[in-house]
Amino acid sequence: MMEPFVYPAARLFAGVDEVGRGPLVGAVVTAAVILDPARPIVGLADSKKLSEKRRLALYDEIVEKALSWSLGRAEPVEIDQLNILHATMLAMQRAVAGLHIAPDMVLIDGNRCPKLPMRSLAVVKGDSRVAEISAASILAKVTRDREMTELDAVFPDYGFAQHKGYPTAFHLEKLAVLGATEHHRRSFAPVRRALESGSSAK
């Protein structure tokens, strides 16, 4: 069983999480959320462990009830220039900077923190242990999933709505046959191989 999280001394916490480090296509999307203690949200959990229907319902509730929330992102070209880790840190900085209320402390899912103007703490498995991080994971995942569905409408042969850009066998097969789209991350090995083989989708 995971240890319960003990909040450090601070008045206002923001939780931050990312979605999309592993996919071959699209942005890495982050969210920052400051919850309202007076308006609790029941059922917050790691977004990956929730059904899509539950995620969507919680998304609407978080947007309505949070004291402040913000999305951040790093595009494929930035991921290729910086690498995925540094691009993720940049996207997290953008999410925190977008909050209209400045938190005293930022709780980040994972084992490292981006440089921020306020105190921060990395929380391993924070999306399962910290309500603010769970809320951020839900906003980020719903946002990125919607973007993949929109991309699927533009490039219907790749199956983006199903695999959300992750390197499934189907995605890798389509990448090899059809080549990379302009939204693929060129620094990722399967995409690089597809480009080197000379195919690129229009």
CSV table of C-alpha atoms in Angstrom, one decimal:
chain,number,residue,atom,x,y,z
A,1,MET,CA,0.0,0.0,0.0
A,2,MET,CA,1.2,3.5,-0.9
A,3,GLU,CA,2.1,5.9,1.9
A,4,PRO,CA,-0.5,8.6,2.3
A,5,PHE,CA,0.8,12.0,1.3
A,6,VAL,CA,1.5,14.5,4.1
A,7,TYR,CA,1.1,18.0,2.9
A,8,PRO,CA,4.0,20.4,3.8
A,9,ALA,CA,3.3,23.7,5.5
A,10,ALA,CA,1.8,26.1,3.0
A,11,ARG,CA,-1.5,27.9,2.5
A,12,LEU,CA,-2.3,27.4,-1.2
A,13,PHE,CA,-1.2,24.3,-3.2
A,14,ALA,CA,-1.2,23.8,-6.9
A,15,GLY,CA,-0.9,20.3,-8.4
A,16,VAL,CA,0.8,19.7,-11.7
A,17,ASP,CA,0.9,16.7,-14.0
A,18,GLU,CA,1.6,15.9,-17.6
A,19,VAL,CA,0.2,13.6,-20.3
A,20,GLY,CA,1.9,12.6,-23.5
A,21,ARG,CA,5.6,11.9,-22.8
A,22,GLY,CA,5.4,8.5,-24.6
A,23,PRO,CA,3.4,9.2,-27.8
A,24,LEU,CA,5.1,9.6,-31.2
A,25,VAL,CA,2.8,12.4,-32.2
A,26,GLY,CA,1.3,15.7,-30.8
A,27,ALA,CA,2.2,17.9,-27.9
A,28,VAL,CA,3.0,17.0,-24.3
A,29,VAL,CA,0.1,18.6,-22.4
A,30,THR,CA,0.4,19.7,-18.7
A,31,ALA,CA,-2.1,21.1,-16.3
A,32,ALA,CA,-1.9,23.0,-13.0
A,33,VAL,CA,-4.8,23.1,-10.6
A,34,ILE,CA,-5.6,24.9,-7.3
A,35,LEU,CA,-8.6,23.2,-5.7
A,36,ASP,CA,-11.1,25.0,-3.5
A,37,PRO,CA,-11.3,23.4,0.0
A,38,ALA,CA,-14.8,24.8,0.3
A,39,ARG,CA,-15.9,22.9,-2.8
A,40,PRO,CA,-14.5,19.4,-2.6
A,41,ILE,CA,-14.6,17.1,-5.6
A,42,VAL,CA,-15.3,13.4,-4.8
A,43,GLY,CA,-13.6,10.6,-6.8
A,44,LEU,CA,-10.4,12.3,-7.9
A,45,ALA,CA,-7.8,9.7,-8.9
A,46,ASP,CA,-5.1,9.0,-11.4
A,47,SER,CA,-6.7,9.8,-14.8
A,48,LYS,CA,-5.4,6.5,-16.3
A,49,LYS,CA,-7.4,4.5,-13.7
A,50,LEU,CA,-10.7,6.2,-14.5
A,51,SER,CA,-13.2,5.3,-17.2
A,52,GLU,CA,-13.5,7.9,-20.0
A,53,LYS,CA,-17.0,8.7,-18.9
A,54,ARG,CA,-15.8,9.4,-15.3
A,55,ARG,CA,-12.9,11.4,-16.5
A,56,LEU,CA,-15.1,13.7,-18.6
A,57,ALA,CA,-17.5,14.2,-15.7
A,58,LEU,CA,-14.7,15.1,-13.3
A,59,TYR,CA,-13.1,17.4,-16.0
A,60,ASP,CA,-16.3,19.5,-16.0
A,61,GLU,CA,-16.4,19.5,-12.2
A,62,ILE,CA,-12.8,20.5,-11.8
A,63,VAL,CA,-13.1,23.4,-14.4
A,64,GLU,CA,-16.2,24.6,-12.5
A,65,LYS,CA,-15.0,24.3,-8.9
A,66,ALA,CA,-11.3,24.9,-8.9
A,67,LEU,CA,-10.0,28.2,-7.6
A,68,SER,CA,-7.7,28.3,-10.6
A,69,TRP,CA,-6.6,26.0,-13.4
A,70,SER,CA,-4.3,26.3,-16.4
A,71,LEU,CA,-3.0,24.2,-19.3
A,72,GLY,CA,0.5,24.2,-20.6
A,73,ARG,CA,2.0,22.5,-23.6
A,74,ALA,CA,5.2,21.9,-25.6
A,75,GLU,CA,4.7,21.2,-29.3
A,76,PRO,CA,6.5,18.5,-31.3
A,77,VAL,CA,9.0,20.9,-32.7
A,78,GLU,CA,10.0,22.0,-29.1
A,79,ILE,CA,10.2,18.3,-28.1
A,80,ASP,CA,12.5,17.6,-31.0
A,81,GLN,CA,14.7,20.7,-30.1
A,82,LEU,CA,14.8,20.2,-26.3
A,83,ASN,CA,14.2,16.5,-25.8
A,84,ILE,CA,11.0,15.2,-24.1
A,85,LEU,CA,12.2,15.7,-20.5
A,86,HIS,CA,13.1,19.4,-21.0
A,87,ALA,CA,10.0,20.0,-23.1
A,88,THR,CA,7.8,18.5,-20.3
A,89,MET,CA,9.5,20.8,-17.7
A,90,LEU,CA,8.8,23.8,-20.0
A,91,ALA,CA,5.2,22.8,-20.4
A,92,MET,CA,4.8,22.5,-16.6
A,93,GLN,CA,6.3,26.0,-16.2
A,94,ARG,CA,3.8,27.3,-18.7
A,95,ALA,CA,0.9,25.7,-16.9
A,96,VAL,CA,1.9,27.2,-13.5
A,97,ALA,CA,2.5,30.6,-15.1
A,98,GLY,CA,-1.0,30.5,-16.5
A,99,LEU,CA,-2.7,30.3,-13.1
A,100,HIS,CA,-4.4,33.5,-12.2
A,101,ILE,CA,-3.7,32.9,-8.5
A,102,ALA,CA,-0.1,32.3,-7.4
A,103,PRO,CA,0.2,29.2,-5.2
A,104,ASP,CA,2.6,29.1,-2.2
A,105,MET,CA,3.7,25.7,-3.2
A,106,VAL,CA,3.5,23.5,-6.3
A,107,LEU,CA,3.3,19.7,-6.1
A,108,ILE,CA,4.6,17.9,-9.2
A,109,ASP,CA,3.8,14.4,-10.2
A,110,GLY,CA,7.1,12.4,-10.6
A,111,ASN,CA,10.6,12.6,-9.3
A,112,ARG,CA,11.7,16.1,-10.5
A,113,CYS,CA,10.5,19.7,-10.6
A,114,PRO,CA,10.9,22.4,-13.2
A,115,LYS,CA,12.4,25.7,-12.1
A,116,LEU,CA,9.6,27.8,-10.6
A,117,PRO,CA,9.3,31.1,-8.8
A,118,MET,CA,7.7,29.4,-5.8
A,119,ARG,CA,8.5,26.3,-3.7
A,120,SER,CA,7.9,23.0,-5.3
A,121,LEU,CA,8.0,19.4,-4.4
A,122,ALA,CA,8.1,16.3,-6.6
A,123,VAL,CA,5.7,13.5,-5.4
A,124,VAL,CA,6.2,10.0,-6.8
A,125,LYS,CA,2.9,8.5,-7.8
A,126,GLY,CA,1.4,11.9,-6.9
A,127,ASP,CA,-1.5,11.4,-9.3
A,128,SER,CA,-2.8,8.6,-7.0
A,129,ARG,CA,-1.9,10.4,-3.7
A,130,VAL,CA,-2.5,14.1,-4.1
A,131,ALA,CA,-5.9,15.5,-5.0
A,132,GLU,CA,-4.5,18.5,-6.8
A,133,ILE,CA,-2.2,16.4,-8.9
A,134,SER,CA,-5.1,13.9,-9.7
A,135,ALA,CA,-7.2,16.9,-10.9
A,136,ALA,CA,-4.3,18.1,-13.1
A,137,SER,CA,-3.8,14.6,-14.6
A,138,ILE,CA,-7.5,14.5,-15.5
A,139,LEU,CA,-7.5,18.0,-17.2
A,140,ALA,CA,-4.3,17.1,-19.1
A,141,LYS,CA,-5.5,13.7,-20.3
A,142,VAL,CA,-8.9,14.9,-21.4
A,143,THR,CA,-7.4,17.8,-23.3
A,144,ARG,CA,-4.8,15.7,-25.0
A,145,ASP,CA,-7.2,12.9,-25.9
A,146,ARG,CA,-9.5,15.5,-27.5
A,147,GLU,CA,-6.6,16.8,-29.6
A,148,MET,CA,-5.8,13.3,-30.8
A,149,THR,CA,-9.5,12.8,-31.8
A,150,GLU,CA,-9.3,16.0,-33.8
A,151,LEU,CA,-6.1,14.9,-35.4
A,152,ASP,CA,-7.8,11.6,-36.3
A,153,ALA,CA,-10.3,13.5,-38.3
A,154,VAL,CA,-7.5,15.1,-40.4
A,155,PHE,CA,-5.4,11.9,-40.7
A,156,PRO,CA,-8.0,9.1,-40.4
A,157,ASP,CA,-5.7,6.3,-41.6
A,158,TYR,CA,-3.4,6.4,-38.5
A,159,GLY,CA,-5.9,5.5,-35.8
A,160,PHE,CA,-5.0,8.5,-33.5
A,161,ALA,CA,-8.4,8.4,-31.8
A,162,GLN,CA,-7.8,4.9,-30.7
A,163,HIS,CA,-4.1,4.8,-29.7
A,164,LYS,CA,-3.8,8.5,-28.9
A,165,GLY,CA,-0.4,8.6,-30.6
A,166,TYR,CA,1.3,5.9,-28.5
A,167,PRO,CA,3.6,3.5,-30.4
A,168,THR,CA,1.1,0.6,-30.8
A,169,ALA,CA,1.7,-2.1,-33.4
A,170,PHE,CA,-1.0,-0.5,-35.5
A,171,HIS,CA,0.5,3.0,-35.3
A,172,LEU,CA,4.0,1.7,-36.1
A,173,GLU,CA,2.6,-0.2,-39.1
A,174,LYS,CA,0.9,2.9,-40.4
A,175,LEU,CA,4.0,5.0,-39.8
A,176,ALA,CA,6.1,2.6,-41.9
A,177,VAL,CA,3.6,2.5,-44.7
A,178,LEU,CA,2.3,6.1,-44.8
A,179,GLY,CA,5.2,7.9,-43.3
A,180,ALA,CA,5.2,10.7,-40.7
A,181,THR,CA,2.7,13.6,-40.5
A,182,GLU,CA,3.8,17.1,-39.7
A,183,HIS,CA,2.6,16.4,-36.1
A,184,HIS,CA,5.0,13.5,-35.5
A,185,ARG,CA,8.0,13.9,-33.2
A,186,ARG,CA,10.9,13.6,-35.5
A,187,SER,CA,13.5,12.8,-32.7
A,188,PHE,CA,11.6,9.7,-31.6
A,189,ALA,CA,13.2,6.6,-33.1
A,190,PRO,CA,10.2,5.0,-34.9
A,191,VAL,CA,9.5,8.4,-36.6
A,192,ARG,CA,13.1,8.9,-37.5
A,193,ARG,CA,13.2,5.5,-39.1
A,194,ALA,CA,10.1,6.2,-41.1
A,195,LEU,CA,11.6,9.5,-42.3
A,196,GLU,CA,14.9,7.9,-43.2
A,197,SER,CA,13.0,5.3,-45.3
A,198,GLY,CA,11.8,8.2,-47.4
A,199,SER,CA,8.1,8.5,-46.7
A,200,SER,CA,6.3,11.5,-45.3
A,201,ALA,CA,2.5,12.0,-45.2
A,202,LYS,CA,1.1,15.2,-46.6
